[in-house]
Coordinates of C-alpha atoms in Angstrom, one line a residue:
M291 CA -5.0 4.4 -31.4
P292 CA -1.5 4.4 -32.8
A293 CA -0.8 2.8 -36.2
L294 CA 1.3 0.2 -34.5
F295 CA -2.0 -1.6 -33.6
T296 CA -4.7 -3.0 -35.8
N297 CA -8.4 -3.0 -34.9
D298 CA -8.1 -6.6 -34.0
A299 CA -8.3 -6.7 -30.1
S300 CA -6.3 -9.9 -30.0
N301 CA -3.5 -8.4 -32.1
V302 CA -3.4 -5.3 -29.8
T303 CA -3.0 -7.5 -26.7
A304 CA -0.3 -9.6 -28.4
D305 CA 1.6 -6.4 -29.3
L306 CA 1.4 -5.2 -25.6
Y307 CA 2.7 -8.5 -24.4
S308 CA 5.5 -8.3 -27.0
V309 CA 6.6 -4.8 -25.6
L310 CA 6.3 -6.1 -22.1
K311 CA 8.7 -8.9 -22.7
T312 CA 11.1 -7.2 -25.1
V313 CA 11.6 -4.0 -23.2
F314 CA 10.8 -4.8 -19.6
G315 CA 11.6 -8.5 -19.5
Y316 CA 8.3 -9.7 -18.1
S317 CA 6.1 -12.5 -19.5
A318 CA 2.9 -11.6 -17.8
F319 CA 1.0 -8.5 -16.6
R320 CA 0.1 -8.2 -12.9
D321 CA -3.5 -7.8 -11.9
G322 CA -5.1 -4.7 -13.4
Q323 CA -2.1 -3.5 -15.4
L324 CA -3.3 -4.6 -18.9
Q325 CA -6.8 -3.0 -18.4
V326 CA -5.3 0.3 -17.2
I327 CA -2.9 0.4 -20.2
E328 CA -5.7 -0.3 -22.6
A329 CA -7.8 2.5 -21.1
A330 CA -4.8 4.9 -21.6
L331 CA -4.3 3.8 -25.2
S332 CA -8.0 4.4 -25.9
Q333 CA -7.6 8.0 -24.5
R334 CA -9.7 7.4 -21.4
D335 CA -9.0 8.9 -17.9
S336 CA -8.2 6.4 -15.2
F337 CA -7.8 6.1 -11.4
V338 CA -5.3 3.4 -10.4
L339 CA -5.0 2.1 -6.8
M340 CA -2.4 -0.5 -6.5
P341 CA -0.2 -1.5 -3.5
T342 CA 3.4 -0.3 -3.3
G343 CA 5.3 -2.8 -5.5
G344 CA 2.2 -3.7 -7.3
G345 CA 3.4 -2.3 -10.7
K346 CA 1.8 1.1 -10.9
S347 CA 4.6 2.6 -12.9
L348 CA 4.2 0.2 -15.8
C349 CA 0.7 1.4 -16.2
Y350 CA 2.0 4.6 -17.8
Q351 CA 5.5 3.6 -18.8
L352 CA 4.4 1.0 -21.3
P353 CA 1.7 3.1 -23.1
A354 CA 4.3 5.9 -23.2
L355 CA 6.4 3.7 -25.6
I356 CA 3.4 3.4 -27.9
L357 CA 1.8 6.8 -27.8
P358 CA 3.1 9.3 -30.4
Q359 CA 3.9 12.2 -28.1
V360 CA 5.5 12.5 -24.7
T361 CA 4.0 11.2 -21.5
V362 CA 4.4 13.6 -18.6
V363 CA 4.7 12.1 -15.1
V364 CA 4.0 14.3 -12.0
S365 CA 6.2 13.0 -9.2
P366 CA 6.6 14.7 -5.8
L367 CA 10.3 14.1 -5.0
M368 CA 13.5 14.7 -7.0
S369 CA 15.2 11.4 -5.9
L370 CA 12.2 9.4 -7.0
M371 CA 12.3 11.0 -10.4
K372 CA 16.0 10.2 -10.8
D373 CA 15.6 6.6 -9.8
Q374 CA 12.7 6.0 -12.2
V375 CA 14.6 7.7 -15.1
D376 CA 17.7 5.7 -14.3
A377 CA 15.7 2.5 -14.4
L378 CA 14.0 3.4 -17.7
K379 CA 17.3 4.3 -19.3
A380 CA 18.7 0.9 -18.2
N381 CA 15.8 -0.6 -20.3
G382 CA 16.7 1.5 -23.3
I383 CA 13.8 4.0 -22.9
A384 CA 14.1 7.7 -23.7
A385 CA 13.3 9.4 -20.4
E386 CA 14.3 12.5 -18.6
F387 CA 13.4 14.7 -15.6
I388 CA 13.3 18.4 -15.0
N389 CA 13.8 19.7 -11.4
S390 CA 15.8 22.2 -9.4
S391 CA 18.8 19.9 -9.0
Q392 CA 19.7 20.5 -12.7
S393 CA 21.7 23.4 -14.2
R394 CA 20.0 25.7 -16.7
E395 CA 22.0 24.1 -19.5
D396 CA 20.8 20.6 -18.5
I397 CA 17.2 21.8 -18.5
L398 CA 17.6 23.5 -21.9
Q399 CA 19.0 20.2 -23.3
V400 CA 15.9 18.3 -22.1
F401 CA 13.7 20.9 -23.6
A402 CA 15.5 20.6 -26.9
R403 CA 15.0 16.8 -26.9
L404 CA 11.3 17.5 -26.1
R405 CA 10.9 19.8 -29.1
R406 CA 12.5 17.1 -31.3
N407 CA 10.0 14.6 -30.0
E408 CA 12.9 12.4 -28.8
L409 CA 11.4 11.7 -25.3
K410 CA 8.8 9.1 -24.4
L411 CA 8.6 10.1 -20.7
L412 CA 9.3 13.4 -18.8
Y413 CA 9.1 13.5 -15.0
V414 CA 8.4 16.8 -13.3
A415 CA 7.3 18.1 -9.9
P416 CA 3.8 19.7 -9.6
E417 CA 5.1 23.2 -8.9
R418 CA 7.3 23.0 -12.0
L419 CA 4.6 21.6 -14.2
L420 CA 2.1 24.4 -13.3
Q421 CA 4.4 27.3 -14.3
P422 CA 2.7 29.1 -17.2
Q423 CA 5.7 29.0 -19.4
F424 CA 6.2 25.2 -18.8
L425 CA 2.5 24.5 -19.7
D426 CA 2.9 26.6 -22.8
R427 CA 5.9 24.6 -23.9
L428 CA 4.0 21.3 -23.4
Q429 CA 1.1 22.6 -25.4
D430 CA 3.5 23.5 -28.2
V431 CA 5.1 20.1 -28.4
G432 CA 2.0 18.1 -27.6
V433 CA 1.3 15.6 -24.8
S434 CA -0.2 12.1 -25.2
L435 CA -0.7 11.2 -21.5
L436 CA -0.6 12.9 -18.1
A437 CA 0.2 10.6 -15.2
I438 CA -0.1 11.9 -11.6
D439 CA 1.8 9.6 -9.2
E440 CA 1.1 9.7 -5.4
A441 CA -2.3 11.2 -6.3
H442 CA -3.5 10.9 -2.6
C443 CA -1.4 14.1 -2.0
I444 CA -4.2 16.1 -3.7
S445 CA -6.8 15.2 -1.1
Q446 CA -7.2 16.9 2.3
W447 CA -8.4 13.5 3.6
G448 CA -5.2 11.8 2.5
H449 CA -2.4 11.1 5.0
D450 CA 0.2 13.1 3.0
F451 CA -1.7 16.1 1.7
R452 CA 0.3 18.6 -0.3
P453 CA -1.1 22.0 -1.3
D454 CA 0.9 22.0 -4.5
Y455 CA -1.1 19.0 -5.7
M456 CA -4.4 20.9 -5.4
A457 CA -3.5 23.1 -8.4
L458 CA -3.2 20.1 -10.7
A459 CA -7.0 20.5 -11.3
L460 CA -5.9 23.1 -13.9
L461 CA -4.6 20.2 -16.1
K462 CA -8.0 19.3 -17.4
Q463 CA -8.6 22.9 -18.4
R464 CA -5.3 23.2 -20.3
F465 CA -5.3 19.7 -21.8
P466 CA -9.0 18.7 -22.1
Q467 CA -8.3 16.0 -24.8
V468 CA -5.3 14.4 -23.0
P469 CA -6.1 11.3 -20.9
L470 CA -5.2 11.8 -17.2
M471 CA -4.1 8.8 -15.1
A472 CA -4.1 9.3 -11.3
L473 CA -2.1 6.6 -9.3
T474 CA -1.8 5.9 -5.6
A475 CA -1.0 3.0 -3.3
T476 CA -2.9 4.3 -0.2
A477 CA -6.4 5.9 -0.4
D478 CA -9.5 5.1 1.6
A479 CA -13.0 5.7 0.2
A480 CA -13.1 9.4 1.1
T481 CA -9.7 10.0 -0.3
R482 CA -10.5 8.2 -3.6
H483 CA -13.7 10.3 -4.0
D484 CA -11.8 13.5 -3.4
I485 CA -9.1 12.6 -6.0
L486 CA -11.7 12.0 -8.7
Q487 CA -13.4 15.3 -7.8
Q488 CA -10.3 17.4 -7.5
L489 CA -8.7 16.2 -10.8
Q490 CA -12.1 16.4 -12.7
L491 CA -11.6 13.0 -14.2
Q492 CA -14.1 12.3 -16.9
Q493 CA -15.8 8.9 -16.7
P494 CA -12.6 7.3 -15.6
Y495 CA -11.6 3.7 -15.8
I496 CA -11.2 2.8 -12.1
N497 CA -8.8 0.0 -11.0
L498 CA -9.0 -0.9 -7.3
S499 CA -6.4 -3.7 -6.8
S500 CA -6.1 -5.7 -3.6
F501 CA -4.3 -4.0 -0.7
D502 CA -2.7 -7.3 0.1
R503 CA 1.1 -7.7 0.0
P504 CA 1.4 -11.4 0.6
N505 CA 5.2 -11.3 0.5
I506 CA 5.4 -9.1 3.6
R507 CA 5.4 -10.8 7.0
Y508 CA 3.8 -8.6 9.7
T509 CA 5.1 -8.9 13.2
V510 CA 4.4 -6.9 16.4
Q511 CA 6.5 -7.1 19.5
E512 CA 5.6 -5.6 22.8
K513 CA 8.3 -3.2 24.0
F514 CA 10.3 -4.2 27.0
R515 CA 13.9 -3.3 26.3
P516 CA 13.4 -1.9 22.8
V517 CA 17.1 -1.3 21.8
E518 CA 18.0 -4.9 22.7
Q519 CA 14.9 -6.2 21.0
L520 CA 15.8 -4.2 17.8
V521 CA 19.5 -5.4 17.9
A522 CA 18.3 -9.0 18.2
Y523 CA 16.0 -8.6 15.3
L524 CA 18.7 -6.9 13.1
Q525 CA 21.2 -9.6 13.8
Q526 CA 18.8 -12.0 12.1
Q527 CA 18.7 -10.0 8.9
E528 CA 22.0 -11.3 7.4
G529 CA 23.1 -7.9 6.1
S530 CA 19.9 -7.2 4.1
S531 CA 18.8 -3.6 3.4
G532 CA 16.3 -2.2 5.9
I533 CA 14.7 0.9 7.4
V534 CA 14.0 1.7 11.0
Y535 CA 11.4 4.4 11.5
C536 CA 11.4 6.6 14.6
A537 CA 8.9 9.3 15.7
S538 CA 11.5 12.1 16.4
R539 CA 14.8 13.4 15.2
R540 CA 16.3 13.0 18.6
K541 CA 15.4 9.4 18.7
V542 CA 16.8 8.9 15.2
D543 CA 20.2 10.3 16.2
E544 CA 20.3 8.4 19.5
L545 CA 19.3 5.1 18.0
T546 CA 21.7 5.5 15.0
E547 CA 24.6 6.0 17.4
Q548 CA 23.6 3.0 19.5
L549 CA 23.4 0.8 16.5
K550 CA 26.8 2.0 15.1
Q551 CA 28.4 1.2 18.4
R552 CA 26.9 -2.3 18.1
G553 CA 28.6 -2.7 14.7
F554 CA 25.8 -2.0 12.3
N555 CA 26.4 -0.1 9.0
A556 CA 23.7 2.5 9.7
A557 CA 23.0 6.1 8.9
A558 CA 20.5 8.7 10.1
Y559 CA 18.0 10.6 8.0
H560 CA 15.6 13.3 9.1
A561 CA 14.6 16.9 8.2
G562 CA 17.1 18.4 10.7
L563 CA 19.9 17.4 8.4
D564 CA 20.8 19.8 5.5
S565 CA 19.7 18.8 2.0
E566 CA 23.2 17.7 0.9
Q567 CA 23.5 15.3 3.9
R568 CA 20.1 13.8 3.3
A569 CA 20.8 13.4 -0.4
A570 CA 24.1 11.7 0.3
V571 CA 22.6 9.3 2.8
Q572 CA 19.7 8.4 0.5
D573 CA 22.1 7.9 -2.4
A574 CA 24.4 5.7 -0.4
F575 CA 21.5 3.6 0.8
K576 CA 20.2 3.1 -2.8
R577 CA 23.7 2.0 -3.8
D578 CA 23.9 -0.5 -0.9
D579 CA 26.8 1.4 0.7
Y580 CA 24.6 1.6 3.8
Q581 CA 22.5 -1.4 4.8
L582 CA 20.4 0.3 7.4
I583 CA 18.7 3.7 7.5
V584 CA 17.3 5.0 10.8
A585 CA 14.8 7.7 9.8
T586 CA 11.8 9.8 10.6
V587 CA 8.9 9.8 8.1
A588 CA 10.9 12.4 6.2
F589 CA 12.5 9.4 4.6
G590 CA 9.3 8.8 2.6
M591 CA 8.0 8.6 -0.9
G592 CA 11.4 9.2 -2.4
V593 CA 12.5 5.6 -1.5
N594 CA 12.4 3.8 -4.8
K595 CA 14.7 0.9 -3.8
S596 CA 13.3 -2.4 -4.7
N597 CA 15.5 -4.6 -2.5
I598 CA 14.6 -3.4 0.9
R599 CA 14.0 -6.6 2.9
Y600 CA 12.6 -5.2 6.2
V601 CA 11.0 -2.2 7.7
V602 CA 10.9 -1.6 11.5
H603 CA 8.7 0.9 13.3
F604 CA 10.4 1.7 16.6
E605 CA 7.3 3.6 17.7
L606 CA 3.6 3.4 16.9
P607 CA 2.7 5.2 13.6
R608 CA -0.1 7.7 13.8
T609 CA -2.3 6.1 11.1
I610 CA -2.8 2.7 9.4
E611 CA -2.4 4.5 6.1
A612 CA 1.1 5.7 7.1
Y613 CA 2.0 2.3 8.5
Y614 CA 0.8 0.6 5.3
Q615 CA 2.7 2.9 3.0
E616 CA 5.9 2.8 5.1
T617 CA 5.9 -1.0 5.4
G618 CA 5.2 -1.2 1.7
R619 CA 8.7 0.0 1.0
A620 CA 9.9 -3.5 1.9
G621 CA 9.7 -6.2 -0.8
R622 CA 8.8 -4.0 -3.8
D623 CA 10.4 -6.7 -5.9
G624 CA 8.0 -9.3 -4.7
V625 CA 10.6 -11.2 -2.8
A626 CA 9.8 -12.2 0.8
A627 CA 10.1 -9.2 3.2
E628 CA 9.3 -8.3 6.8
A629 CA 7.5 -5.5 8.7
M630 CA 8.2 -5.4 12.4
L631 CA 6.5 -3.0 14.9
L632 CA 7.7 -2.4 18.5
F633 CA 4.6 -1.4 20.5
D634 CA 4.4 0.3 23.8
P635 CA 0.7 0.8 24.9
A636 CA 1.9 4.0 26.7
D637 CA 2.1 5.5 23.2
I638 CA -1.7 5.8 23.3
G639 CA -1.7 8.1 26.4
R640 CA 1.1 10.2 24.9
M641 CA -0.8 10.7 21.7
K642 CA -4.0 11.7 23.7
R643 CA -2.1 14.3 25.7
W644 CA -0.6 15.8 22.5
L645 CA -4.0 16.0 20.8
D646 CA -5.6 17.6 23.9
A647 CA -3.4 20.6 23.1
E648 CA -4.5 20.8 19.5
P649 CA -6.5 24.0 18.9
N650 CA -8.5 22.5 16.0
Q651 CA -10.6 19.9 17.9
Q652 CA -12.3 18.6 14.8
R653 CA -9.0 17.8 13.3
A654 CA -7.8 16.3 16.6
E655 CA -10.9 14.0 16.7
V656 CA -10.2 12.7 13.2
T657 CA -6.5 12.1 14.1
W658 CA -7.5 10.4 17.4
Q659 CA -9.9 8.0 15.7
R660 CA -7.3 7.1 13.0
F661 CA -4.6 6.6 15.7
L662 CA -7.0 4.3 17.7
A663 CA -7.3 2.2 14.6
M664 CA -3.5 1.9 14.5
A665 CA -3.4 1.0 18.2
A666 CA -6.1 -1.7 17.6
F667 CA -3.9 -3.2 14.9
A668 CA -1.0 -3.4 17.3
E669 CA -3.1 -4.9 20.1
A670 CA -4.9 -7.4 17.9
Q671 CA -4.9 -11.1 18.7
T672 CA -6.2 -11.9 15.3
C673 CA -4.5 -12.2 11.9
R674 CA -2.6 -8.9 11.2
R675 CA -3.3 -9.0 7.5
Q676 CA -7.1 -9.4 8.2
V677 CA -7.0 -6.3 10.3
L678 CA -5.2 -4.3 7.6
L679 CA -7.4 -5.5 4.7
N680 CA -10.6 -4.9 6.6
Y681 CA -9.6 -1.4 7.5
F682 CA -9.2 -0.6 3.8
G683 CA -12.6 -2.1 3.0
E684 CA -11.3 -5.3 1.6
A685 CA -13.2 -7.8 3.8
S686 CA -11.3 -11.0 4.5
Q687 CA -12.1 -13.8 6.9
T688 CA -9.1 -15.9 5.8
R689 CA -6.0 -16.1 8.0
C690 CA -2.9 -15.2 6.0
G691 CA -0.4 -17.7 7.5
N692 CA 2.4 -15.1 7.2
C693 CA 2.1 -12.9 10.3
D694 CA 3.2 -13.4 13.9
I695 CA -0.4 -14.2 15.0
C696 CA -0.8 -16.9 12.4
L697 CA 2.7 -18.4 12.7
N698 CA 2.8 -18.3 16.5
P699 CA -0.7 -17.9 18.0
P700 CA -0.9 -16.3 21.5
Q701 CA -1.1 -18.9 24.2
Q702 CA -3.6 -18.3 27.0
F703 CA -3.3 -19.2 30.7
N704 CA -5.5 -18.8 33.8
A705 CA -4.2 -15.6 35.2
T706 CA -6.7 -15.1 37.9
E707 CA -4.2 -15.4 40.8
L708 CA -1.7 -13.1 39.1
A709 CA -4.4 -10.5 38.3
Q710 CA -5.5 -10.6 42.0
K711 CA -2.0 -9.9 43.2
A712 CA -1.5 -7.0 40.7
L713 CA -4.9 -5.4 41.4
S714 CA -4.5 -5.8 45.2
C715 CA -1.1 -4.0 44.9
V716 CA -2.6 -1.1 42.9
Y717 CA -5.2 -0.8 45.7
R718 CA -2.6 -1.0 48.6
V719 CA -0.5 1.8 47.1
G720 CA -3.6 4.0 47.1
Q721 CA -4.1 4.0 43.3
S722 CA -1.6 6.8 43.2
F723 CA 1.4 5.3 41.4
G724 CA 2.3 4.1 37.9
M725 CA 3.2 0.7 36.6
H726 CA 6.9 0.6 37.4
H727 CA 6.4 1.5 41.0
V728 CA 3.6 -1.1 41.4
I729 CA 5.9 -3.7 39.8
D730 CA 8.8 -2.8 42.2
V731 CA 6.5 -3.3 45.1
L732 CA 5.3 -6.7 43.8
R733 CA 8.8 -7.8 43.3
G734 CA 10.0 -6.8 46.7
G735 CA 12.1 -3.8 45.7
H736 CA 14.3 -1.9 48.2
S737 CA 14.5 1.4 46.5
Q738 CA 14.7 4.6 48.5
K739 CA 11.3 5.6 47.3
I740 CA 9.7 2.3 48.5
I741 CA 11.3 2.5 51.9
E742 CA 10.4 6.2 52.4
L743 CA 6.8 5.5 51.6
G744 CA 6.7 2.5 53.8
H745 CA 5.6 0.3 50.9
D746 CA 7.9 -2.4 52.0
K747 CA 5.5 -2.9 54.9
L748 CA 2.5 -3.5 52.6
S749 CA 0.9 -7.0 52.4
T750 CA 1.5 -7.0 48.7
W751 CA 5.2 -6.2 49.0
G752 CA 7.3 -9.1 47.5
I753 CA 4.3 -11.4 46.5
G754 CA 5.5 -11.4 42.9
T755 CA 9.2 -12.0 43.3
G756 CA 9.2 -15.1 41.1
L757 CA 8.4 -13.2 38.0
S758 CA 10.5 -10.6 36.1
H759 CA 9.8 -6.9 35.8
D760 CA 9.0 -7.4 32.1
Y761 CA 6.6 -10.2 32.8
W762 CA 4.6 -8.1 35.3
L763 CA 4.7 -5.2 32.8
S764 CA 2.9 -7.4 30.2
I765 CA 0.4 -8.6 32.8
L766 CA -0.5 -5.0 33.9
R767 CA -0.8 -3.9 30.2
Q768 CA -3.2 -6.7 29.5
L769 CA -5.3 -5.8 32.6
I770 CA -5.5 -2.3 31.1
H771 CA -6.6 -3.7 27.8
F772 CA -9.3 -5.8 29.5
G773 CA -10.6 -2.7 31.4
L774 CA -9.7 -3.9 34.9
L775 CA -7.2 -1.0 35.2
Q776 CA -6.9 2.4 33.8
Q777 CA -3.9 4.7 33.4
D778 CA -4.9 8.2 34.4
I779 CA -3.1 10.3 31.7
T780 CA -4.1 13.5 33.5
A781 CA -2.2 12.4 36.6
H782 CA 1.1 11.0 35.5
S783 CA -0.4 7.7 34.2
V784 CA -1.1 6.4 37.7
L785 CA -3.0 3.1 37.8
K786 CA -6.6 3.1 39.0
L787 CA -9.0 0.2 39.6
Q788 CA -12.0 -0.1 37.4
P789 CA -15.4 -1.7 38.2
A790 CA -14.5 -4.7 36.1
A791 CA -11.7 -5.5 38.6
R792 CA -14.1 -6.1 41.5
P793 CA -15.4 -9.6 40.6
V794 CA -11.8 -10.8 39.8
L795 CA -10.5 -9.5 43.2
R796 CA -13.4 -11.2 45.0
G797 CA -12.8 -14.5 43.2
E798 CA -16.2 -14.3 41.6
S799 CA -14.8 -14.7 38.1
S800 CA -11.7 -16.0 36.5
L801 CA -9.5 -14.3 33.9
S802 CA -7.4 -15.7 31.0
L803 CA -4.5 -13.7 29.7
A804 CA -1.9 -14.3 27.0
I805 CA 1.4 -15.7 28.1
P806 CA 3.8 -12.7 27.9
R807 CA 6.3 -12.9 25.0
L808 CA 9.5 -11.6 26.5
H809 CA 11.9 -12.5 23.7
S810 CA 12.0 -12.0 20.0
V811 CA 10.3 -14.8 18.1
K812 CA 12.9 -16.7 16.2
R813 CA 12.9 -15.7 12.6
E814 CA 11.6 -18.4 10.3
T815 CA 14.4 -19.6 8.1
E816 CA 11.9 -20.9 5.6
Q817 CA 9.9 -17.9 4.5
L818 CA 7.8 -18.6 1.4
S819 CA 8.1 -21.9 -0.3
K820 CA 8.9 -20.1 -3.6
Q821 CA 12.0 -18.6 -2.0
A822 CA 14.1 -21.7 -2.2
Y823 CA 17.2 -20.8 -4.3
D824 CA 20.9 -21.1 -4.2
R825 CA 22.0 -18.5 -1.6
L826 CA 25.7 -18.8 -2.4
L827 CA 25.2 -18.1 -6.1
F828 CA 22.8 -15.2 -5.1
A829 CA 25.6 -13.6 -3.0
R830 CA 28.0 -13.8 -5.9
L831 CA 25.5 -12.3 -8.3
K832 CA 24.8 -9.5 -5.8
A833 CA 28.5 -8.7 -5.6
L834 CA 28.7 -8.7 -9.4
R835 CA 25.6 -6.4 -9.6
K836 CA 27.3 -4.0 -7.1
R837 CA 30.5 -3.8 -9.2
I838 CA 28.5 -3.1 -12.4
A839 CA 26.4 -0.5 -10.6
Q840 CA 29.5 1.3 -9.4
R841 CA 31.0 1.2 -12.9
D842 CA 27.8 2.6 -14.5
D843 CA 27.1 5.0 -11.6
V844 CA 23.6 3.7 -10.9
A845 CA 21.9 2.0 -8.0
P846 CA 22.3 -1.8 -7.9
F847 CA 18.6 -2.5 -8.2
V848 CA 18.6 -0.5 -11.5
V849 CA 20.9 -3.2 -13.0
F850 CA 18.7 -6.1 -11.9
S851 CA 16.3 -6.5 -9.0
D852 CA 16.7 -9.2 -6.2
A853 CA 13.7 -11.0 -7.8
T854 CA 15.6 -11.2 -11.1
L855 CA 18.8 -12.5 -9.4
I856 CA 16.8 -15.1 -7.6
D857 CA 15.2 -16.2 -10.9
M858 CA 18.7 -16.6 -12.3
C859 CA 19.6 -18.7 -9.3
R860 CA 16.7 -21.0 -10.0
L861 CA 16.9 -21.2 -13.8
L862 CA 20.7 -21.2 -14.0
P863 CA 20.8 -19.7 -17.6
T864 CA 23.8 -20.6 -19.7
D865 CA 23.1 -18.7 -22.9
N866 CA 21.2 -15.7 -24.3
I867 CA 18.1 -17.6 -25.0
S868 CA 17.8 -19.0 -21.5
M869 CA 18.8 -15.7 -20.0
L870 CA 15.8 -14.1 -21.7
S871 CA 13.5 -16.5 -19.9
V872 CA 14.6 -14.9 -16.6
S873 CA 11.9 -12.5 -15.3
G874 CA 13.1 -8.9 -15.6
V875 CA 15.6 -9.5 -18.4
G876 CA 14.7 -7.8 -21.7
Q877 CA 16.6 -7.2 -24.9
T878 CA 18.4 -4.0 -23.7
K879 CA 19.5 -5.4 -20.3
L880 CA 20.6 -8.7 -22.0
A881 CA 22.8 -6.7 -24.4
R882 CA 24.1 -4.5 -21.6
Y883 CA 24.6 -7.0 -18.7
G884 CA 23.9 -10.5 -19.9
A885 CA 27.4 -11.6 -20.7
D886 CA 28.7 -10.6 -17.3
F887 CA 26.0 -12.6 -15.4
L888 CA 26.2 -15.6 -17.8
D889 CA 30.0 -15.7 -17.2
E890 CA 29.5 -15.5 -13.4
I891 CA 26.9 -18.3 -13.4
S892 CA 29.0 -20.5 -15.7
E893 CA 32.1 -20.0 -13.6
Y894 CA 30.2 -20.9 -10.4
L895 CA 28.7 -24.0 -11.9
A896 CA 32.2 -25.1 -13.1
E897 CA 33.6 -24.7 -9.6
D898 CA 30.7 -26.6 -8.0
N899 CA 31.0 -30.4 -7.5
Q900 CA 27.4 -30.8 -6.2
P901 CA 24.3 -30.7 -8.3
P902 CA 22.6 -27.3 -8.1
A903 CA 19.7 -28.6 -6.2
G904 CA 22.0 -29.7 -3.4
K905 CA 22.7 -26.1 -2.4
L906 CA 19.1 -24.8 -2.4
A907 CA 18.3 -23.0 0.8
K908 CA 15.0 -24.2 2.1

């Protein structure tokens, strides 16, 4: 262990806390961080599973400051490297990256600093790291720690497998004495086992943190008029930063244009755009020039923006792992955030048809089972967080109190009569039509199709005129969920009666269904109790942060996170000593930014005729 430490364990821990506060501005470690750091300092391999926003980066960044030689961090995306290096430099830490975005001269300068042992952290992509000449350079200068971020990319069982990562197994052969730290936010049991095997970790310290992100509110809305539903949701977000995920490039482009026409400051991001366009959009989003990005999953692991307040899935993701990781991009700073999913049960049939064409049936079966787990989450009538945690093997029987099911439990009603009307109509049209035609008949439609088929003469024509199209759509979907109806995906999704429908039609059994939710649930103005703070001051501090970020050519969250600004709004520091008590303010950031923020707070308080508590937003 470095000479900075004594053999006294209590002194070692005290020194680590001192570095944590002085450099990073935090007074306490998050769960698991201290143990992982101690394992790295004792030259032990480790496997670290922490949720997005759970503090994985600190597990290798802090020991890097103490260890004598450079810590090499394997990172999959260039933008992610730059963000992390910018944030480290803002804290006064000697860090650099090497990737294809740099000129030859820039890379040579980084190598020169590396030879002079001036760097504490060096970020590289796997394909760069594994070049023989690069490995030779590292062996010449010496490495204290190897950290592999997004380690699930090495596993064929992971949801984001990357062949380049598989070659990282060579690291243990080239650097047998260097501790290796593998980190990920998303890995089930099979993926975790594969990571340990592929990287040849030797008796590693294993940290399995909770998958729970209590600051994220999970909400699912059934799709009726999705664009209008999305617009209503976005209008409640008060200009906060957010991402809307779509399944296709075409949908991204269409939706972005529709949102722009509605006045939203939005931009599109997908793999069909050239690299310069993608880089420009991502950079503008990080700098808060765009408040909203509409994207495919191509907008992925490179999103290292801590102040994203919401993530919307416009279509059903393929796996819970992907959903968990994508929603985890909201609220990385620990401040209250939201994850909203728009769900159309017809997505299940579309996925089934797509997989039927997959030549590798074994892969198709695995994909189908994972997709069904995602669909079950969307259809669940129990606490969303319980479903997520149980999926990842973290058994929980406690309701979270921060999802749509907990906050607004589904109300049931006796739907026997409505079910009989719907089932009878399916029977009368010969079990040969889809949901929308059945609904048109129920509601007494006069379309040319209905008249030509003579369906306006059926006994079920017009027996459901008192209810809207969307209401009947929800009822039919629930009848499918309960097994009374089936959509035949091999025949244009026509509705067919199932044996379970017979006793309901005959009046031999009753049926309870959930009252359809046809409108967006009003967003709770009071999120978490700990989120009470002066919103007017927060807006002024955000504006100041934006000006400083533009001056220093960095993303605003690199200056201070939303969580740090909120802490300023609560504590109202008026001098350097009280500013250092704000979470996220260390000595370097105090020297660099403290005076500006202290002046803004003092000026605000001088203008204010009310006591600070009077303006707390509850």
